[in-house]
PDB file of C-alpha atoms in Angstrom:
ATOM      1  CA  UNK A 165     134.123 118.922 128.053  1.00 48.00           C
ATOM      2  CA  UNK A 166     133.917 121.536 125.292  1.00 53.00           C
ATOM      3  CA  UNK A 167     131.242 124.200 125.641  1.00 68.00           C
ATOM      4  CA  UNK A 168     128.008 123.671 123.762  1.00 85.00           C
ATOM      5  CA  UNK A 169     127.852 125.317 120.340  1.00 93.00           C
ATOM      6  CA  UNK A 170     124.328 125.844 119.032  1.00 95.00           C
ATOM      7  CA  UNK A 171     122.695 126.725 115.742  1.00 97.00           C
ATOM      8  CA  UNK A 172     119.378 127.471 114.103  1.00 98.00           C
ATOM      9  CA  UNK A 173     118.303 127.018 110.498  1.00 98.00           C
ATOM     10  CA  UNK A 174     116.048 129.495 108.713  1.00 98.00           C
ATOM     11  CA  UNK A 175     114.539 128.240 105.462  1.00 98.00           C
ATOM     12  CA  UNK A 176     113.298 131.072 103.260  1.00 97.00           C
ATOM     13  CA  UNK A 177     110.803 130.657 100.438  1.00 95.00           C
ATOM     14  CA  UNK A 178     107.121 130.564  99.549  1.00 95.00           C
ATOM     15  CA  UNK A 179     107.790 127.458  97.475  1.00 94.00           C
ATOM     16  CA  UNK A 180     108.625 125.444 100.593  1.00 95.00           C
ATOM     17  CA  UNK A 181     105.512 126.571 102.455  1.00 96.00           C
ATOM     18  CA  UNK A 182     103.217 125.758  99.521  1.00 95.00           C
ATOM     19  CA  UNK A 183     104.778 122.335  99.024  1.00 95.00           C
ATOM     20  CA  UNK A 184     105.850 123.056  95.457  1.00 94.00           C
ATOM     21  CA  UNK A 185     109.472 122.512  96.465  1.00 94.00           C
ATOM     22  CA  UNK A 186     110.275 119.757  98.945  1.00 94.00           C
ATOM     23  CA  UNK A 187     112.793 120.689 101.602  1.00 95.00           C
ATOM     24  CA  UNK A 188     115.917 118.571 101.200  1.00 94.00           C
ATOM     25  CA  UNK A 189     118.266 120.743 103.227  1.00 97.00           C
ATOM     26  CA  UNK A 190     117.117 120.374 106.835  1.00 97.00           C
ATOM     27  CA  UNK A 191     118.089 116.739 107.312  1.00 96.00           C
ATOM     28  CA  UNK A 192     121.425 117.234 105.573  1.00 96.00           C
ATOM     29  CA  UNK A 193     122.345 120.289 107.621  1.00 97.00           C
ATOM     30  CA  UNK A 194     121.198 118.695 110.881  1.00 95.00           C
ATOM     31  CA  UNK A 195     123.337 115.606 110.301  1.00 92.00           C
ATOM     32  CA  UNK A 196     126.287 117.673 109.083  1.00 93.00           C
ATOM     33  CA  UNK A 197     126.280 119.980 112.096  1.00 95.00           C
ATOM     34  CA  UNK A 198     125.828 117.115 114.539  1.00 90.00           C
ATOM     35  CA  UNK A 199     128.849 115.442 113.004  1.00 88.00           C
ATOM     36  CA  UNK A 200     131.084 118.448 113.701  1.00 89.00           C
ATOM     37  CA  UNK A 201     129.819 119.094 117.227  1.00 90.00           C
ATOM     38  CA  UNK A 202     127.229 121.823 116.638  1.00 94.00           C
ATOM     39  CA  UNK A 203     123.748 121.335 118.096  1.00 93.00           C
ATOM     40  CA  UNK A 204     120.940 122.328 115.726  1.00 96.00           C
ATOM     41  CA  UNK A 205     118.290 123.554 118.158  1.00 96.00           C
ATOM     42  CA  UNK A 206     115.641 125.156 115.982  1.00 98.00           C
ATOM     43  CA  UNK A 207     114.382 125.198 112.389  1.00 98.00           C
ATOM     44  CA  UNK A 208     111.986 127.796 111.003  1.00 98.00           C
ATOM     45  CA  UNK A 209     110.420 128.299 107.584  1.00 97.00           C
ATOM     46  CA  UNK A 210     109.356 131.794 106.536  1.00 97.00           C
ATOM     47  CA  UNK A 211     107.821 133.166 103.337  1.00 96.00           C
ATOM     48  CA  UNK A 212     109.402 135.638 100.927  1.00 96.00           C
ATOM     49  CA  UNK A 213     108.257 138.536 103.094  1.00 97.00           C
ATOM     50  CA  UNK A 214     110.904 140.962 104.315  1.00 97.00           C
ATOM     51  CA  UNK A 215     109.258 141.633 107.677  1.00 97.00           C
ATOM     52  CA  UNK A 216     109.056 137.905 108.414  1.00 97.00           C
ATOM     53  CA  UNK A 217     112.677 137.291 107.426  1.00 98.00           C
ATOM     54  CA  UNK A 218     114.032 140.224 109.429  1.00 98.00           C
ATOM     55  CA  UNK A 219     112.049 139.263 112.519  1.00 98.00           C
ATOM     56  CA  UNK A 220     113.198 135.653 112.382  1.00 98.00           C
ATOM     57  CA  UNK A 221     116.840 136.565 111.723  1.00 98.00           C
ATOM     58  CA  UNK A 222     117.022 138.965 114.645  1.00 98.00           C
ATOM     59  CA  UNK A 223     115.360 136.488 117.009  1.00 98.00           C
ATOM     60  CA  UNK A 224     117.486 133.500 116.041  1.00 98.00           C
ATOM     61  CA  UNK A 225     120.909 135.146 115.695  1.00 98.00           C
ATOM     62  CA  UNK A 226     120.649 136.425 119.267  1.00 97.00           C
ATOM     63  CA  UNK A 227     119.573 133.058 120.636  1.00 97.00           C
ATOM     64  CA  UNK A 228     122.157 130.730 119.096  1.00 97.00           C
ATOM     65  CA  UNK A 229     125.862 130.612 118.319  1.00 97.00           C
ATOM     66  CA  UNK A 230     125.175 130.405 114.589  1.00 98.00           C
ATOM     67  CA  UNK A 231     122.257 130.969 112.260  1.00 98.00           C
ATOM     68  CA  UNK A 232     122.250 129.318 108.839  1.00 98.00           C
ATOM     69  CA  UNK A 233     119.791 130.358 106.142  1.00 98.00           C
ATOM     70  CA  UNK A 234     118.915 128.758 102.825  1.00 97.00           C
ATOM     71  CA  UNK A 235     117.067 130.257  99.871  1.00 95.00           C
ATOM     72  CA  UNK A 236     116.295 133.641  98.415  1.00 93.00           C
ATOM     73  CA  UNK A 237     119.641 134.748  96.985  1.00 94.00           C
ATOM     74  CA  UNK A 238     118.880 134.252  93.281  1.00 92.00           C
ATOM     75  CA  UNK A 239     118.211 136.711  90.411  1.00 93.00           C
ATOM     76  CA  UNK A 240     114.413 137.089  90.577  1.00 92.00           C
ATOM     77  CA  UNK A 241     112.263 139.745  92.249  1.00 90.00           C
ATOM     78  CA  UNK A 242     111.251 137.434  95.106  1.00 89.00           C
ATOM     79  CA  UNK A 243     114.868 136.719  96.083  1.00 92.00           C
ATOM     80  CA  UNK A 244     114.986 139.227  98.924  1.00 96.00           C
ATOM     81  CA  UNK A 245     117.215 137.511 101.470  1.00 97.00           C
ATOM     82  CA  UNK A 246     120.208 139.816 100.950  1.00 97.00           C
ATOM     83  CA  UNK A 247     118.091 142.961 101.366  1.00 97.00           C
ATOM     84  CA  UNK A 248     116.437 141.463 104.432  1.00 97.00           C
ATOM     85  CA  UNK A 249     119.819 140.687 105.995  1.00 98.00           C
ATOM     86  CA  UNK A 250     121.009 144.233 105.388  1.00 98.00           C
ATOM     87  CA  UNK A 251     117.906 145.544 107.119  1.00 98.00           C
ATOM     88  CA  UNK A 252     118.249 143.094 110.024  1.00 98.00           C
ATOM     89  CA  UNK A 253     121.807 144.265 110.651  1.00 98.00           C
ATOM     90  CA  UNK A 254     121.112 147.910 109.881  1.00 98.00           C
ATOM     91  CA  UNK A 255     123.698 148.194 107.112  1.00 98.00           C
ATOM     92  CA  UNK A 256     123.668 149.273 103.492  1.00 98.00           C
ATOM     93  CA  UNK A 257     123.663 146.956 100.485  1.00 97.00           C
ATOM     94  CA  UNK A 258     125.073 147.271  97.004  1.00 96.00           C
ATOM     95  CA  UNK A 259     126.938 145.502  94.223  1.00 96.00           C
ATOM     96  CA  UNK A 260     130.027 143.975  95.804  1.00 96.00           C
ATOM     97  CA  UNK A 261     133.051 144.065  93.456  1.00 96.00           C
ATOM     98  CA  UNK A 262     134.184 140.663  94.737  1.00 96.00           C
ATOM     99  CA  UNK A 263     130.805 139.130  93.938  1.00 96.00           C
ATOM    100  CA  UNK A 264     130.714 140.807  90.527  1.00 95.00           C
ATOM    101  CA  UNK A 265     134.126 139.306  89.732  1.00 95.00           C
ATOM    102  CA  UNK A 266     132.835 135.848  90.691  1.00 94.00           C
ATOM    103  CA  UNK A 267     129.845 136.198  88.380  1.00 94.00           C
ATOM    104  CA  UNK A 268     132.093 137.381  85.554  1.00 93.00           C
ATOM    105  CA  UNK A 269     133.858 134.029  85.764  1.00 91.00           C
ATOM    106  CA  UNK A 270     130.625 132.363  84.663  1.00 91.00           C
ATOM    107  CA  UNK A 271     128.908 134.849  82.375  1.00 91.00           C
ATOM    108  CA  UNK A 272     130.328 136.127  79.118  1.00 89.00           C
ATOM    109  CA  UNK A 273     130.434 139.879  78.434  1.00 82.00           C
ATOM    110  CA  UNK A 274     126.877 141.057  77.836  1.00 86.00           C
ATOM    111  CA  UNK A 275     125.295 138.120  79.685  1.00 91.00           C
ATOM    112  CA  UNK A 276     125.603 139.710  83.123  1.00 90.00           C
ATOM    113  CA  UNK A 277     122.266 141.487  82.924  1.00 92.00           C
ATOM    114  CA  UNK A 278     120.421 143.431  85.617  1.00 91.00           C
ATOM    115  CA  UNK A 279     118.681 140.358  86.995  1.00 92.00           C
ATOM    116  CA  UNK A 280     121.925 138.390  87.339  1.00 93.00           C
ATOM    117  CA  UNK A 281     123.610 141.398  88.913  1.00 94.00           C
ATOM    118  CA  UNK A 282     121.104 141.086  91.766  1.00 94.00           C
ATOM    119  CA  UNK A 283     123.146 138.088  92.892  1.00 95.00           C
ATOM    120  CA  UNK A 284     126.122 140.420  93.454  1.00 95.00           C
ATOM    121  CA  UNK A 285     124.222 142.612  95.916  1.00 97.00           C
ATOM    122  CA  UNK A 286     125.821 141.942  99.290  1.00 97.00           C
ATOM    123  CA  UNK A 287     125.252 143.690 102.661  1.00 97.00           C
ATOM    124  CA  UNK A 288     128.067 145.996 103.706  1.00 97.00           C
ATOM    125  CA  UNK A 289     130.686 144.314 105.890  1.00 97.00           C
ATOM    126  CA  UNK A 290     129.768 140.766 104.885  1.00 98.00           C
ATOM    127  CA  UNK A 291     132.281 138.081 103.946  1.00 97.00           C
ATOM    128  CA  UNK A 292     131.544 136.065 100.823  1.00 98.00           C
ATOM    129  CA  UNK A 293     130.922 132.323 100.741  1.00 97.00           C
ATOM    130  CA  UNK A 294     132.235 130.896  97.496  1.00 95.00           C
ATOM    131  CA  UNK A 295     129.973 128.952  95.190  1.00 95.00           C
ATOM    132  CA  UNK A 296     132.052 126.472  93.157  1.00 92.00           C
ATOM    133  CA  UNK A 297     129.024 125.303  91.183  1.00 93.00           C
ATOM    134  CA  UNK A 298     127.281 128.375  89.779  1.00 91.00           C
ATOM    135  CA  UNK A 299     129.589 131.132  91.085  1.00 92.00           C
ATOM    136  CA  UNK A 300     126.854 133.310  92.667  1.00 95.00           C
ATOM    137  CA  UNK A 301     128.147 133.638  96.244  1.00 96.00           C
ATOM    138  CA  UNK A 302     126.519 133.353  99.601  1.00 97.00           C
ATOM    139  CA  UNK A 303     127.754 135.473 102.460  1.00 98.00           C
ATOM    140  CA  UNK A 304     128.369 135.676 106.188  1.00 98.00           C
ATOM    141  CA  UNK A 305     127.377 138.676 108.246  1.00 98.00           C
ATOM    142  CA  UNK A 306     127.862 138.526 111.994  1.00 97.00           C
ATOM    143  CA  UNK A 307     127.002 134.986 113.061  1.00 98.00           C
ATOM    144  CA  UNK A 308     124.607 134.468 110.140  1.00 98.00           C
ATOM    145  CA  UNK A 309     125.577 132.292 107.168  1.00 98.00           C
ATOM    146  CA  UNK A 310     123.446 132.906 104.085  1.00 98.00           C
ATOM    147  CA  UNK A 311     123.478 130.026 101.627  1.00 97.00           C
ATOM    148  CA  UNK A 312     121.670 128.966  98.457  1.00 96.00           C
ATOM    149  CA  UNK A 313     118.500 126.909  98.564  1.00 95.00           C
ATOM    150  CA  UNK A 314     119.552 124.511  95.788  1.00 95.00           C
ATOM    151  CA  UNK A 315     120.777 121.463  97.742  1.00 95.00           C
ATOM    152  CA  UNK A 316     123.943 120.788  95.728  1.00 95.00           C
ATOM    153  CA  UNK A 317     125.044 124.416  95.986  1.00 96.00           C
ATOM    154  CA  UNK A 318     124.138 124.654  99.666  1.00 96.00           C
ATOM    155  CA  UNK A 319     126.163 121.526 100.396  1.00 96.00           C
ATOM    156  CA  UNK A 320     129.194 122.923  98.585  1.00 95.00           C
ATOM    157  CA  UNK A 321     128.899 126.170 100.533  1.00 96.00           C
ATOM    158  CA  UNK A 322     128.578 124.306 103.823  1.00 96.00           C
ATOM    159  CA  UNK A 323     131.776 122.400 103.069  1.00 95.00           C
ATOM    160  CA  UNK A 324     133.544 125.727 102.575  1.00 95.00           C
ATOM    161  CA  UNK A 325     132.085 127.249 105.742  1.00 95.00           C
ATOM    162  CA  UNK A 326     132.574 124.283 108.076  1.00 94.00           C
ATOM    163  CA  UNK A 327     136.335 124.665 108.721  1.00 92.00           C
ATOM    164  CA  UNK A 328     135.723 128.223 109.978  1.00 94.00           C
ATOM    165  CA  UNK A 329     133.119 127.224 112.561  1.00 95.00           C
ATOM    166  CA  UNK A 330     133.742 126.774 116.252  1.00 91.00           C
ATOM    167  CA  UNK A 331     132.764 123.249 117.209  1.00 83.00           C
ATOM    168  CA  UNK A 332     131.664 121.882 120.543  1.00 76.00           C
ATOM    169  CA  UNK A 333     131.691 118.403 122.018  1.00 76.00           C
ATOM    170  CA  UNK A 334     130.401 115.875 119.519  1.00 79.00           C
ATOM    171  CA  UNK A 335     127.170 114.041 120.153  1.00 81.00           C
ATOM    172  CA  UNK A 336     127.529 110.384 121.124  1.00 88.00           C
ATOM    173  CA  UNK A 337     124.659 108.301 119.784  1.00 88.00           C
ATOM    174  CA  UNK A 338     123.815 104.766 120.867  1.00 91.00           C
ATOM    175  CA  UNK A 339     121.058 102.884 119.012  1.00 93.00           C
ATOM    176  CA  UNK A 340     119.490  99.859 120.687  1.00 93.00           C
ATOM    177  CA  UNK A 341     117.170  97.442 118.921  1.00 90.00           C
ATOM    178  CA  UNK A 342     114.102  96.594 120.967  1.00 88.00           C
ATOM    179  CA  UNK A 343     113.892  93.237 119.169  1.00 77.00           C
ATOM    180  CA  UNK A 344     110.206  93.388 118.315  1.00 73.00           C
ATOM    181  CA  UNK A 345     109.045  94.465 121.776  1.00 85.00           C
ATOM    182  CA  UNK A 346     106.040  96.791 121.677  1.00 85.00           C
ATOM    183  CA  UNK A 347     106.638 100.246 123.087  1.00 88.00           C
ATOM    184  CA  UNK A 348     103.895  99.735 125.653  1.00 89.00           C
ATOM    185  CA  UNK A 349     105.960  97.001 127.294  1.00 90.00           C
ATOM    186  CA  UNK A 350     109.045  99.102 127.967  1.00 92.00           C
ATOM    187  CA  UNK A 351     107.643 102.644 128.068  1.00 92.00           C
ATOM    188  CA  UNK A 352     107.386 102.857 131.858  1.00 93.00           C
ATOM    189  CA  UNK A 353     110.846 101.431 132.446  1.00 94.00           C
ATOM    190  CA  UNK A 354     112.335 103.657 129.761  1.00 94.00           C
ATOM    191  CA  UNK A 355     110.759 106.684 131.401  1.00 94.00           C
ATOM    192  CA  UNK A 356     112.476 105.810 134.682  1.00 95.00           C
ATOM    193  CA  UNK A 357     115.830 105.438 132.922  1.00 95.00           C
ATOM    194  CA  UNK A 358     115.389 108.817 131.217  1.00 94.00           C
ATOM    195  CA  UNK A 359     114.557 110.452 134.562  1.00 95.00           C
ATOM    196  CA  UNK A 360     117.728 108.973 136.061  1.00 95.00           C
ATOM    197  CA  UNK A 361     119.822 110.439 133.221  1.00 94.00           C
ATOM    198  CA  UNK A 362     118.570 114.043 132.831  1.00 91.00           C
ATOM    199  CA  UNK A 363     121.560 115.136 130.753  1.00 87.00           C
ATOM    200  CA  UNK A 364     120.698 112.721 127.951  1.00 89.00           C
ATOM    201  CA  UNK A 365     118.100 112.566 125.200  1.00 90.00           C
ATOM    202  CA  UNK A 366     116.435 109.143 125.134  1.00 92.00           C
ATOM    203  CA  UNK A 367     113.769 108.353 122.566  1.00 91.00           C
ATOM    204  CA  UNK A 368     111.854 105.380 121.201  1.00 92.00           C
ATOM    205  CA  UNK A 369     111.283 105.255 117.454  1.00 89.00           C
ATOM    206  CA  UNK A 370     108.939 102.720 115.838  1.00 85.00           C
ATOM    207  CA  UNK A 371     109.171 102.066 112.115  1.00 80.00           C
ATOM    208  CA  UNK A 372     108.072  99.685 109.386  1.00 75.00           C
ATOM    209  CA  UNK A 373     110.477  98.129 106.926  1.00 67.00           C
ATOM    210  CA  UNK A 374     110.562  95.253 104.464  1.00 69.00           C
ATOM    211  CA  UNK A 375     111.401  93.004 107.389  1.00 68.00           C
ATOM    212  CA  UNK A 376     108.347  94.128 109.347  1.00 72.00           C
ATOM    213  CA  UNK A 377     107.752  96.253 112.419  1.00 77.00           C
ATOM    214  CA  UNK A 378     110.674  97.341 114.586  1.00 81.00           C
ATOM    215  CA  UNK A 379     111.381  99.603 117.536  1.00 87.00           C
ATOM    216  CA  UNK A 380     114.676 101.342 118.144  1.00 90.00           C
ATOM    217  CA  UNK A 381     115.692 103.179 121.284  1.00 92.00           C
ATOM    218  CA  UNK A 382     118.226 105.953 120.746  1.00 92.00           C
ATOM    219  CA  UNK A 383     120.386 107.478 123.469  1.00 92.00           C
ATOM    220  CA  UNK A 384     122.085 110.805 122.724  1.00 87.00           C
ATOM    221  CA  UNK A 385     124.520 112.704 124.877  1.00 86.00           C
ATOM    222  CA  UNK A 386     127.967 114.254 125.068  1.00 82.00           C
ATOM    223  CA  UNK A 387     129.329 112.367 128.054  1.00 87.00           C
ATOM    224  CA  UNK A 388     130.441 108.861 127.155  1.00 89.00           C
ATOM    225  CA  UNK A 389     130.018 107.482 130.664  1.00 91.00           C
ATOM    226  CA  UNK A 390     126.439 108.718 130.949  1.00 92.00           C
ATOM    227  CA  UNK A 391     125.497 107.327 127.529  1.00 91.00           C
ATOM    228  CA  UNK A 392     127.059 103.971 128.408  1.00 94.00           C
ATOM    229  CA  UNK A 393     125.228 103.875 131.753  1.00 95.00           C
ATOM    230  CA  UNK A 394     121.851 104.572 130.166  1.00 94.00           C
ATOM    231  CA  UNK A 395     122.460 102.082 127.353  1.00 94.00           C
ATOM    232  CA  UNK A 396     123.357  99.386 129.871  1.00 95.00           C
ATOM    233  CA  UNK A 397     120.174 100.077 131.826  1.00 95.00           C
ATOM    234  CA  UNK A 398     118.109  99.862 128.638  1.00 94.00           C
ATOM    235  CA  UNK A 399     119.721  96.583 127.599  1.00 93.00           C
ATOM    236  CA  UNK A 400     118.934  95.228 131.057  1.00 93.00           C
ATOM    237  CA  UNK A 401     115.322  96.397 130.822  1.00 92.00           C
ATOM    238  CA  UNK A 402     114.833  94.826 127.395  1.00 92.00           C
ATOM    239  CA  UNK A 403     116.508  91.635 128.518  1.00 90.00           C
ATOM    240  CA  UNK A 404     114.008  91.249 131.338  1.00 89.00           C
ATOM    241  CA  UNK A 405     111.120  91.849 128.924  1.00 86.00           C
ATOM    242  CA  UNK A 406     112.485  89.719 126.104  1.00 78.00           C
ATOM    243  CA  UNK A 407     110.028  86.872 126.499  1.00 59.00           C
ATOM    244  CA  UNK A 408     106.965  89.123 126.731  1.00 55.00           C
ATOM    245  CA  UNK A 409     105.489  89.803 123.276  1.00 51.00           C
ATOM    246  CA  UNK A 410     102.081  91.075 124.326  1.00 48.00           C
ATOM    247  CA  UNK A 411     100.510  93.691 122.043  1.00 47.00           C
ATOM    248  CA  UNK A 412     100.142  97.369 122.966  1.00 44.00           C
TER     249      UNK A 412
END
C-alpha cells in the first residue's frame, strides 16, 4: 500500500474569524485532497497578524507532507501572507519579475500602481502558482502552497498544483444507512466493531432532511478488505436490530 501523504490547511484572515466572510474553502479542499489520496489532518484559522502566521506555518509545515494556505495575498495593507512566509523560511522578499509580467497581462500601462505591485512580492526561491482568473499568482515555497482566499481563484490554483503533488493510497469510503434506527440502539455494537478494526475510521452521523430523520454510518479506510469486513459486520448488526424502533 502507498505511504500515507498528509496535509494541513491554514486559513488566514480576520474576516473569517469575525464571521464577515464565510469560509467556503475548507470543505472543497478536504474533498479534493481526499480524492487524490492526500489526508487532510488539521485545519487552522489565524488572524492577519504576522507572528501568528509565522508560528502556525512553521509548526504545520514540519508536521505534515504539505501545508496549503488561503488568503492574504492581495493588494491591501493587511495582505501580509507573502511577508510572513518569507520570515517563516528566513528568506528575502521582493518584486518577482515573473509575477510582474503576469500582472502586466491584466493591467494596462499606468494601472499597475503601488498597491497592485504588492501582489508581485514573492519570497526568494519560491515557485509561482499561476492564476488564470485574475493573474495575481500564488506561490510554493518548500512544502507550503500559498493560494488566494477567493474560492474560484483558489480552486483554479489547486487544479494547477494537484498534478505536482505526491499522492498516497486513496481513502475508501462505505456509507451504510441505518434505516431509521436510533443511534442508542446500535451505539454499543458499533463501538465493538470499531474496536475490532483499529485501522479504520467509523462514525455515525444523524441528520434531518425533507424525508425526516436519518442515521448514516460511514466507514473510512485505505485497505479494501478491512473496510469490507467492517461494513459486513455493521450490516449484520443493523439487520439484527431492524425490528427494534425504540427511542433513544
